[in-house]
Coordinates of C-alpha atoms in Angstrom, one line a residue:
Chain A
X26 CA 28.5 47.1 61.5
X27 CA 30.8 47.4 64.5
X28 CA 34.1 48.8 63.2
X29 CA 35.7 49.0 66.4
X30 CA 35.8 45.2 66.2
X31 CA 37.8 45.2 63.0
X32 CA 41.2 44.0 64.0
X33 CA 42.5 43.0 60.6
X34 CA 43.5 45.5 57.8
X35 CA 41.4 43.2 55.4
X36 CA 38.4 43.8 57.3
X37 CA 38.5 47.4 56.3
X38 CA 39.5 46.9 52.8
X39 CA 37.0 44.4 52.0
X40 CA 34.1 46.4 53.6
X41 CA 31.6 47.9 51.4
X42 CA 31.0 51.0 53.3
X43 CA 34.8 51.7 53.7
X44 CA 35.4 51.0 50.0
X45 CA 32.6 53.5 49.2
X46 CA 34.0 56.1 51.4
X47 CA 37.6 55.7 50.0
X48 CA 36.7 55.4 46.3
X49 CA 33.4 57.7 46.1
X50 CA 33.1 59.7 49.1
X51 CA 30.1 61.9 49.8
X52 CA 29.2 64.1 52.7
X53 CA 27.5 61.6 54.6
X54 CA 30.3 58.8 54.5
X55 CA 33.0 61.5 55.1
X56 CA 31.2 62.8 58.2
X57 CA 30.9 59.1 59.5
X58 CA 34.5 58.0 58.7
X59 CA 36.0 61.1 59.8
X60 CA 34.2 61.0 63.1
X61 CA 35.2 57.4 63.5
X62 CA 38.7 58.3 63.1
X63 CA 38.7 60.9 65.8
X64 CA 36.9 58.6 68.3
X65 CA 39.2 55.6 67.6
X66 CA 42.8 56.9 67.4
X67 CA 44.0 53.4 67.9
X68 CA 42.5 52.3 64.6
X69 CA 43.8 55.3 62.7
X70 CA 47.0 53.7 61.3
X71 CA 45.2 50.6 60.3
X72 CA 42.4 52.6 58.4
X73 CA 44.9 54.9 56.5
X74 CA 46.8 51.9 55.3
X75 CA 43.8 50.2 54.3
X76 CA 42.8 53.3 52.3
X77 CA 46.0 53.5 50.7
X78 CA 46.0 49.8 49.4
X79 CA 42.4 50.6 47.8
X80 CA 43.5 53.7 46.3
X81 CA 46.6 52.0 44.7
X82 CA 44.5 49.8 42.7
X83 CA 44.2 50.7 39.3
X84 CA 43.0 49.1 36.3
X85 CA 44.9 49.5 32.9
X86 CA 43.1 51.7 30.2
X87 CA 42.1 48.9 27.7
X88 CA 40.6 50.9 25.0
X89 CA 41.7 51.3 21.4
X90 CA 39.7 52.5 18.3
X91 CA 37.1 54.2 20.4
X92 CA 34.1 55.0 18.3
X93 CA 33.6 58.6 17.2
X94 CA 30.7 60.7 17.6
X95 CA 29.2 59.8 14.2
X96 CA 29.5 56.2 14.8
X97 CA 27.9 56.4 18.2
X98 CA 25.1 58.4 16.7
X99 CA 24.5 55.9 14.0
X100 CA 24.4 52.9 16.4
X101 CA 21.9 55.0 18.2
X102 CA 19.7 55.4 15.2
X103 CA 20.1 51.7 14.5
X104 CA 18.8 51.0 17.7
X105 CA 15.8 53.1 17.3
X106 CA 14.9 51.8 13.9
X107 CA 14.7 48.4 15.2
X108 CA 12.7 49.3 17.9
X109 CA 9.0 49.7 17.4
X110 CA 8.3 50.7 21.1
X111 CA 9.0 54.4 20.8
X112 CA 6.7 54.8 17.8
X113 CA 3.7 56.9 19.0
X114 CA 0.7 57.8 17.2
X115 CA 0.5 61.3 18.7
X116 CA 3.7 62.8 17.0
X117 CA 5.3 64.8 19.6
X118 CA 4.4 63.0 22.8
X119 CA 7.1 63.7 25.3
X120 CA 7.2 64.7 28.9
X121 CA 7.7 68.4 28.3
X122 CA 4.7 68.8 26.5
X123 CA 2.7 67.0 29.0
X124 CA 4.1 68.9 31.8
X125 CA 3.4 72.4 30.1
X126 CA -0.1 71.5 29.7
X127 CA -0.4 70.7 33.4
X128 CA 0.6 74.2 34.3
X129 CA -2.3 75.5 32.1
X130 CA -4.8 73.7 33.9
X131 CA -3.8 74.7 37.5
X132 CA -5.3 78.0 36.6
X133 CA -8.8 76.8 35.6
X134 CA -11.3 76.7 38.2
X135 CA -14.1 74.5 37.0
X136 CA -16.1 71.8 38.8
X137 CA -15.6 68.6 36.9
X138 CA -18.5 66.9 35.9
X139 CA -18.6 64.1 38.7
X140 CA -18.2 66.9 41.4
X141 CA -21.2 68.6 40.1
X142 CA -23.4 65.4 40.0
X143 CA -22.4 64.7 43.5
X144 CA -23.3 68.0 44.8
X145 CA -26.8 68.7 43.3
X146 CA -30.0 66.8 44.3
X147 CA -31.3 63.9 42.2
X148 CA -34.4 64.7 40.0
X149 CA -37.1 62.3 41.1
X150 CA -40.2 63.2 39.3
X151 CA -41.5 64.1 35.9
X152 CA -38.9 62.7 33.8
X153 CA -41.0 59.7 32.9
X154 CA -43.6 62.2 31.9
X155 CA -41.3 64.4 29.9
X156 CA -39.9 61.4 27.9
X157 CA -43.5 60.0 27.0
X158 CA -44.2 63.5 26.1
X159 CA -41.1 63.5 23.6
X160 CA -42.1 60.2 22.4
X161 CA -45.6 61.4 21.6
X162 CA -44.2 64.1 19.3
X163 CA -43.0 61.2 17.1
X164 CA -46.4 60.0 16.6
X165 CA -49.2 61.7 14.6
X166 CA -49.3 65.2 13.3
X167 CA -48.2 66.3 10.1
X168 CA -44.8 67.3 11.4
X169 CA -41.8 64.9 10.9
X170 CA -39.8 64.7 14.0
X171 CA -36.1 63.8 13.8
X172 CA -34.4 62.2 16.8
X173 CA -30.7 62.3 17.3
X174 CA -29.1 60.7 20.3
X175 CA -25.7 59.8 21.6
X176 CA -24.4 57.2 23.9
X177 CA -21.4 57.3 26.1
X178 CA -18.3 58.4 24.3
X179 CA -20.2 59.9 21.4
X180 CA -20.4 63.6 20.4
X181 CA -22.6 64.4 17.3
X182 CA -22.5 67.4 15.1
X183 CA -25.3 68.4 12.8
X184 CA -27.4 71.1 11.3
X185 CA -31.0 71.7 11.4
X186 CA -33.4 72.8 8.6
X187 CA -33.0 76.6 9.5
X188 CA -29.2 76.3 9.3
X189 CA -28.7 76.2 13.1
X190 CA -25.9 74.0 14.3
X191 CA -26.1 71.6 17.1
X192 CA -23.3 69.9 18.9
X193 CA -24.7 67.1 21.1
X194 CA -22.8 65.8 24.0
X195 CA -22.6 62.3 25.3
X196 CA -25.7 60.5 26.4
X197 CA -27.9 63.2 25.2
X198 CA -31.0 63.2 23.0
X199 CA -32.4 66.0 20.8
X200 CA -35.9 65.8 19.1
X201 CA -36.6 68.4 16.3
X202 CA -38.8 68.8 13.2
X203 CA -37.3 67.8 9.9
X204 CA -38.5 71.1 8.8
X205 CA -39.3 74.2 11.0
X206 CA -42.5 76.0 10.9
X207 CA -42.1 79.6 9.9
X208 CA -43.3 81.2 13.2
X209 CA -41.6 79.0 15.8
X210 CA -38.7 76.7 16.2
X211 CA -39.1 74.0 19.0
X212 CA -36.8 71.4 20.1
X213 CA -36.7 69.2 23.0
X214 CA -33.5 68.3 24.7
X215 CA -32.5 65.6 27.3
X216 CA -28.9 65.9 28.2
X217 CA -26.5 68.5 26.8
X218 CA -26.0 70.5 23.6
X219 CA -24.4 73.5 22.4
X220 CA -26.4 75.5 19.9
X221 CA -25.4 77.9 17.4
X222 CA -28.8 79.4 16.2
X223 CA -29.4 81.3 13.0
X224 CA -31.0 84.7 13.3
X225 CA -34.5 84.8 12.2
X226 CA -36.6 87.7 13.6
X227 CA -39.9 86.2 12.9
X228 CA -39.2 82.7 14.3
X229 CA -38.5 82.2 17.8
X230 CA -36.1 79.4 18.7
X231 CA -37.0 77.5 21.9
X232 CA -35.1 74.7 23.3
X233 CA -37.4 72.6 26.0
X234 CA -36.0 70.7 28.6
X235 CA -37.4 69.2 31.6
X236 CA -36.6 71.9 33.8
X237 CA -36.4 74.8 31.5
X238 CA -37.6 76.5 28.2
X239 CA -34.8 78.5 26.7
X240 CA -35.8 81.0 24.1
X241 CA -33.4 82.6 21.8
X242 CA -33.5 85.0 18.7
X243 CA -30.3 84.1 17.3
X244 CA -27.2 83.3 19.4
X245 CA -25.0 80.7 20.7
X246 CA -25.5 79.1 23.9
X247 CA -25.3 75.6 25.9
X248 CA -28.1 73.9 27.7
X249 CA -27.2 71.4 30.0
X250 CA -30.2 69.2 31.1
X251 CA -29.0 65.8 32.1
X252 CA -31.4 63.7 34.0
X253 CA -30.6 63.5 37.8
X254 CA -28.6 66.6 37.6
X255 CA -29.2 70.4 37.7
X256 CA -30.2 72.2 34.5
X257 CA -27.9 75.0 33.3
X258 CA -27.9 77.3 30.4
X259 CA -24.7 79.3 29.4
X260 CA -24.5 81.9 26.9
X261 CA -21.6 82.5 24.7
X262 CA -23.1 85.2 22.4
X263 CA -26.6 86.9 21.7
X264 CA -29.3 87.0 24.2
X265 CA -31.4 84.3 25.5
X266 CA -34.4 84.2 27.7
X267 CA -34.9 81.3 30.2
X268 CA -38.1 80.1 31.9
X269 CA -38.3 78.0 34.8
X270 CA -40.7 75.1 34.1
X271 CA -40.8 73.9 37.6
X272 CA -42.1 77.5 38.6
X273 CA -43.7 79.3 35.8
X274 CA -44.7 81.8 38.0
X275 CA -41.0 83.0 38.5
X276 CA -40.1 85.7 36.1
X277 CA -38.1 84.7 33.0
X278 CA -34.7 85.5 33.2
X279 CA -32.5 87.1 30.6
X280 CA -29.0 85.9 30.0
X281 CA -26.2 87.8 28.1
X282 CA -22.9 86.5 27.1
X283 CA -21.0 85.0 29.8
X284 CA -24.1 84.6 32.0
X285 CA -25.2 81.2 33.2
X286 CA -28.3 80.1 35.0
X287 CA -28.9 77.1 37.0
X288 CA -32.2 75.5 37.8
X289 CA -31.7 73.8 41.2
X290 CA -34.5 71.1 41.2
X291 CA -34.6 71.3 45.1
X292 CA -35.6 74.8 45.3
X293 CA -37.0 75.2 41.9
X294 CA -35.3 78.6 41.7
X295 CA -33.0 80.3 39.4
X296 CA -29.5 80.8 40.3
X297 CA -27.7 83.1 38.1
X298 CA -23.8 83.3 37.8
X299 CA -21.1 84.9 35.8
X300 CA -18.8 82.6 34.7
X301 CA -15.9 82.0 32.1
X302 CA -17.9 80.3 29.3
X303 CA -14.7 78.8 27.8
X304 CA -14.0 76.8 30.8
X305 CA -17.6 75.9 31.2
X306 CA -17.8 74.6 27.8
X307 CA -14.5 72.9 27.2
X308 CA -16.3 69.8 26.3
X309 CA -17.2 71.6 23.0
X310 CA -13.4 71.9 22.2
X311 CA -12.7 68.4 23.0
X312 CA -10.9 69.4 26.2
X313 CA -11.1 67.1 29.2
X314 CA -9.5 68.4 32.5
X315 CA -8.9 67.1 36.1
X316 CA -8.1 69.2 39.0
X317 CA -7.3 67.1 42.0
X318 CA -9.3 64.3 40.9
X319 CA -9.0 60.8 42.5
X320 CA -8.2 57.8 40.3
X321 CA -11.8 56.8 40.6
X322 CA -13.1 60.1 39.5
X323 CA -10.9 60.0 36.3
X324 CA -11.9 56.5 35.5
X325 CA -15.6 57.4 35.7
X326 CA -15.0 60.5 33.6
X327 CA -13.0 58.3 31.0
X328 CA -15.7 55.7 30.9
X329 CA -18.3 58.6 30.0
X330 CA -16.1 60.6 27.6
X331 CA -14.8 57.5 25.5
X332 CA -17.9 55.1 26.0
X333 CA -15.8 52.4 27.4
X334 CA -16.0 50.2 30.3
X335 CA -12.8 50.3 32.7
X336 CA -11.8 47.5 35.1
X337 CA -9.3 48.6 37.9
X338 CA -7.1 45.7 38.9
X339 CA -4.8 45.7 41.9
X340 CA -4.7 47.9 44.9
X341 CA -5.7 51.5 45.1
X342 CA -4.2 53.4 47.8
X343 CA -6.8 56.0 47.1
X344 CA -4.7 59.2 48.0
X345 CA -3.9 60.2 44.7
X346 CA -4.7 63.5 43.1
X347 CA -4.6 63.9 39.4
X348 CA -3.9 67.0 37.7
X349 CA -4.1 67.0 33.9
X350 CA -5.5 68.4 30.7
X351 CA -6.0 66.8 27.5
X352 CA -7.2 68.4 24.2
X353 CA -8.6 66.1 21.7
X354 CA -6.4 63.3 22.7
X355 CA -7.2 59.6 22.3
X356 CA -8.0 57.4 25.0
X357 CA -4.7 55.5 24.5
X358 CA -2.9 59.0 24.6
X359 CA -4.4 59.4 28.0
X360 CA -3.9 56.2 29.4
X361 CA -0.1 56.4 28.4
X362 CA 0.3 59.6 30.1
X363 CA -1.5 58.4 33.2
X364 CA 0.9 55.7 33.4
X365 CA 3.6 58.1 33.7
X366 CA 2.4 60.2 36.4
X367 CA -0.1 58.1 38.4
X368 CA 0.1 55.0 40.2
X369 CA -1.1 53.2 37.2
X370 CA 1.4 50.6 36.1
X371 CA -0.2 49.4 33.0
X372 CA -3.4 49.3 30.8
X373 CA -4.8 47.2 27.9
X374 CA -7.6 48.0 25.6
X375 CA -9.7 45.5 24.1
X376 CA -12.6 47.1 21.7
X377 CA -14.7 48.8 24.3
X378 CA -13.4 47.3 27.7
X379 CA -10.1 48.7 29.2
X380 CA -8.3 47.1 32.0
X381 CA -5.9 49.2 34.2
X382 CA -3.4 47.8 36.3
X383 CA -2.4 49.4 39.4
Chain B
X10 CA 2.9 61.9 42.5
X11 CA 2.3 65.6 43.2
X12 CA 5.7 66.1 44.1
X13 CA 7.1 64.8 41.2
X14 CA 4.8 66.9 39.2
X15 CA 5.9 70.2 40.8
X16 CA 9.5 69.3 40.0
X17 CA 8.7 69.6 36.2
X18 CA 6.9 72.9 36.5
X19 CA 7.9 75.0 33.6
X20 CA 9.2 77.6 35.6
X21 CA 12.0 75.3 37.1
X22 CA 12.8 73.6 34.0
X23 CA 16.3 73.2 33.1
X24 CA 17.7 71.9 29.9
X25 CA 16.4 68.5 29.1
X26 CA 19.9 67.0 29.5
X27 CA 20.3 68.6 32.8
X28 CA 17.0 67.5 33.9
X29 CA 17.8 63.8 33.5
X30 CA 21.1 64.2 35.4
X31 CA 19.3 64.9 38.5
X32 CA 17.0 62.0 38.6
X33 CA 17.7 59.0 40.5
X34 CA 18.8 55.7 38.7
X35 CA 15.6 53.9 39.7
X36 CA 13.4 56.6 38.3
X37 CA 15.4 57.1 34.9
X38 CA 15.0 53.2 34.8
X39 CA 11.6 53.1 35.6
X40 CA 10.8 55.8 32.8
X41 CA 13.0 53.7 30.4
X42 CA 11.0 50.4 31.1
X43 CA 7.8 52.3 30.5
X44 CA 9.0 53.3 27.1
X45 CA 10.2 56.9 27.4
X46 CA 12.4 57.9 24.5
X47 CA 14.1 60.7 26.6
X48 CA 15.0 58.1 29.2
X49 CA 16.7 56.0 26.5
X50 CA 18.7 59.0 25.1
X51 CA 20.1 59.8 28.5
X52 CA 21.0 56.1 29.2
X53 CA 22.5 55.7 26.0
X54 CA 24.6 59.0 25.9
X55 CA 25.6 58.5 29.4
X56 CA 26.6 54.9 29.6
X57 CA 27.8 54.3 26.0
X58 CA 31.5 55.1 26.8
X59 CA 31.8 53.0 29.9
X60 CA 30.0 50.0 27.9
X61 CA 32.4 50.2 25.3
X62 CA 35.5 50.3 27.3
X63 CA 33.9 47.4 29.6
X64 CA 33.1 45.3 26.5
X65 CA 36.4 45.9 25.3
X66 CA 37.9 44.4 28.4
X67 CA 36.0 41.3 28.1
X68 CA 37.1 41.0 24.4
X69 CA 39.2 43.5 22.5
X70 CA 37.0 43.0 19.5
X71 CA 35.8 46.2 18.4
X72 CA 32.9 45.1 15.8
X73 CA 31.6 42.4 18.4
X74 CA 31.5 44.8 21.3
X75 CA 29.6 47.5 19.0
X76 CA 27.0 44.6 17.9
X77 CA 26.5 43.4 21.3
X78 CA 25.8 47.1 22.6
X79 CA 23.4 47.5 19.7
X80 CA 21.7 44.2 20.5
X81 CA 21.6 45.0 24.2
X82 CA 19.7 48.1 23.8
X83 CA 17.4 46.7 21.2
X84 CA 16.6 43.8 23.7
X85 CA 16.0 46.2 26.5
X86 CA 13.6 48.4 24.7
X87 CA 11.8 45.5 23.4
X88 CA 11.5 44.0 27.0
X89 CA 10.2 47.3 28.3
X90 CA 8.2 46.6 31.4
X91 CA 9.2 43.1 31.7
X92 CA 12.5 44.3 32.7
X93 CA 13.3 44.1 36.4
X94 CA 13.4 47.3 38.5
X95 CA 17.0 48.4 39.4
X96 CA 18.5 51.3 41.3
X97 CA 21.9 50.9 39.5
X98 CA 21.6 51.2 36.0
X99 CA 25.4 50.7 35.2
X100 CA 25.4 47.4 37.0
X101 CA 22.4 46.3 35.0
X102 CA 23.8 47.2 31.7
X103 CA 27.2 45.6 32.4
X104 CA 25.6 42.5 33.4
X105 CA 23.5 42.0 30.3
X106 CA 26.4 43.4 28.1
X107 CA 28.5 40.8 29.6
X108 CA 26.3 38.0 29.2
X109 CA 25.7 39.1 25.6
X110 CA 29.5 39.1 24.8
X111 CA 30.0 35.8 26.4
X112 CA 27.3 34.2 24.5
X113 CA 28.6 35.5 21.2
X114 CA 32.1 34.2 22.2
X115 CA 30.9 30.8 23.0
X116 CA 29.1 30.7 19.5
X117 CA 32.3 31.9 18.0
X118 CA 34.3 29.1 19.7
X119 CA 31.8 26.4 18.5
X120 CA 31.9 27.5 15.1
X121 CA 35.3 28.5 14.5
X122 CA 37.0 26.9 17.3
X123 CA 38.5 30.3 18.4
X124 CA 39.3 30.9 22.1
X125 CA 38.6 34.6 22.9
X126 CA 38.1 34.4 26.4
X127 CA 41.8 34.3 27.3
X128 CA 42.2 37.9 26.0
X129 CA 40.1 39.5 28.7
X130 CA 41.8 42.5 30.1
X131 CA 41.2 43.0 33.7
X132 CA 44.7 44.0 34.0
X133 CA 45.2 45.7 37.5
X134 CA 48.4 47.6 38.2
X135 CA 49.6 49.8 40.9
X136 CA 48.6 53.4 40.5
X137 CA 51.3 56.0 40.1
X138 CA 49.2 58.9 41.0
X139 CA 48.3 58.1 44.7
X140 CA 50.4 60.2 47.1
X141 CA 51.6 58.0 50.0
X142 CA 50.1 59.6 53.1
X143 CA 51.4 57.1 55.8
X144 CA 54.6 56.0 54.0
X145 CA 53.4 52.7 54.8
X146 CA 54.0 51.5 51.3
X147 CA 57.4 52.2 50.2
X148 CA 59.0 51.6 46.9
X149 CA 60.0 48.0 47.6
X150 CA 56.5 47.3 48.8
X151 CA 55.0 48.9 45.6
X152 CA 56.9 46.5 43.4
X153 CA 55.8 43.4 45.5
X154 CA 52.4 44.6 45.2
X155 CA 52.8 45.0 41.4
X156 CA 54.0 41.5 41.1
X157 CA 51.4 40.2 43.3
X158 CA 48.6 41.7 41.2
X159 CA 50.0 40.4 38.0
X160 CA 49.7 36.9 39.4
X161 CA 46.1 37.0 40.4
X162 CA 43.7 34.7 38.7
X163 CA 41.5 36.5 36.2
X164 CA 38.4 36.0 38.1
X165 CA 39.7 37.6 41.1
X166 CA 40.9 40.5 39.0
X167 CA 37.6 40.8 37.4
X168 CA 36.0 40.9 40.9
X169 CA 38.2 43.5 42.0
X170 CA 37.5 45.4 38.7
X171 CA 33.6 45.5 39.6
X172 CA 34.1 46.0 43.4
X173 CA 36.9 48.8 43.6
X174 CA 36.8 50.3 40.1
X175 CA 33.2 50.3 39.2
X176 CA 32.0 50.5 42.9
X177 CA 29.5 47.8 42.9
X178 CA 28.0 46.2 45.9
X179 CA 28.8 42.8 46.7
X180 CA 25.3 41.6 45.7
X181 CA 25.8 43.3 42.2
X182 CA 29.3 41.6 41.8
X183 CA 27.9 38.2 42.7
X184 CA 25.0 38.9 40.1
X185 CA 27.2 39.9 37.3
X186 CA 29.6 37.2 37.7
X187 CA 27.1 34.6 38.1
X188 CA 27.5 33.5 41.8
X189 CA 24.5 31.8 43.3
X190 CA 25.2 33.4 46.6
X191 CA 26.5 37.1 47.7
X192 CA 28.8 34.9 50.1
X193 CA 30.9 33.9 47.0
X194 CA 31.6 37.5 45.8
X195 CA 32.8 38.2 49.3
X196 CA 35.0 35.2 49.5
X197 CA 36.7 35.8 46.2
X198 CA 37.5 39.3 46.9
X199 CA 38.7 38.6 50.6
X200 CA 40.9 35.9 49.0
X201 CA 42.4 38.3 46.6
X202 CA 43.0 40.9 49.1
X203 CA 44.3 38.8 51.7
X204 CA 46.9 37.6 49.2
X205 CA 47.9 40.9 48.2
X206 CA 48.1 42.2 51.7
X207 CA 50.4 39.3 52.5
X208 CA 52.7 40.1 49.6
X209 CA 53.1 43.7 50.6
X210 CA 53.5 43.0 54.3
X211 CA 56.5 40.6 53.2

């Protein structure tokens, strides 16, 4: 746009940028045109005349019977009642709530599940043995064994014969007798479960997993023993004793509330830590959170959490970091929220298959 | 995306209404397309007055204009993500409203034989408030301008309304007025201005 070449006053009057400066000036345009005026004194008169003409153009106020506040509000209500779109099943779903939640999770410092899986060694041996061992329990003997298992997306709550409560996380399996013996209570676990064990001084409660045996008197604790991952035991209340199956010579470890022990398959040694159980066991409360997770990681977690298959369609630039916290929210809710503050454009759910468009 | 998030940090939250005022048109529209009710509230309360005034210019029929505004929003909400993106919400709403009103008018004409279109009010006049700085336009010239303006064909007045009064770009003017080429919008305005300028110059 070479304004120096403008000879005719109409060139200025009809120029978009000039018009914007005259009618809707901002700092940028003002700087430009003041500068131009200073540097092109020959054009000054032309420019000012053009400006005047533009400013003289005015449109007659046309309106009569402008609707009052009530009428405007009624119209708005009509619009909303005709539109199903804004109906949501979450009640008070709006951006303010979502962002408030985000602030909360910035303070949490937990490794998300996928990160944990990535940073520890894969268990290669024994799982076959352990499983067949479990299956053996089912056959023969006078004890009736019950097997409770969950798939992806499933969490199961149930009681055992002594009144102990179990919350079984996704993709897990617990085998226990339909009626406990009087002197001991033994259960076998693959995966993750949270136990709230009733007190019985005469009967030791033991959770057996591939890597650890966890003995308790009466307490609440979590055992995390997924295949191909490290095994961990987290205590919420009471006292728990953990034996390292891989290395029975190692002294049993005693855990108190807020203690957590991890058995690293690689070195077959205990690693004890003091943690914040609330964060560690957020799955129990139905809390799902992401802290700087990539879209891939989020998708993987959602697949596991809800037991669905997710297909990503479109280009993923891969540089996105997602921070979010969801408490007992449906998949639909979470996907809606992600559409808002991630690169996800759209999603569709068809039974157990989800398609996400980028 | 993270930048967007930090702007929403609770410690920086202003009132909801103020929040929306600080966002760009393209962001607000994007939210609206995705079905965010807050975006709708903001758009409705911000643009209702000008939409009514604009509609009234096209046809001074209160009921018709209000009905069309209602239909307009219902349609937009219904379309949701099918809507095009835009960085000028006012232009988009104007265009849709104009189409809606003209459609209704044509329908009425067919049904009742009434001709409403001639009542369009894009009456452009000479502003009394502008202080003459350069004294290039004296009283006599003002009168000539006034007369010249009244003689402009209505389409030219309408184009001037969009371009100068509403601040739309040539592209937006062309789009609203149904021109196939942006060039047509330039031509119509250039034609009008040249005519006015000629009359003033005498």
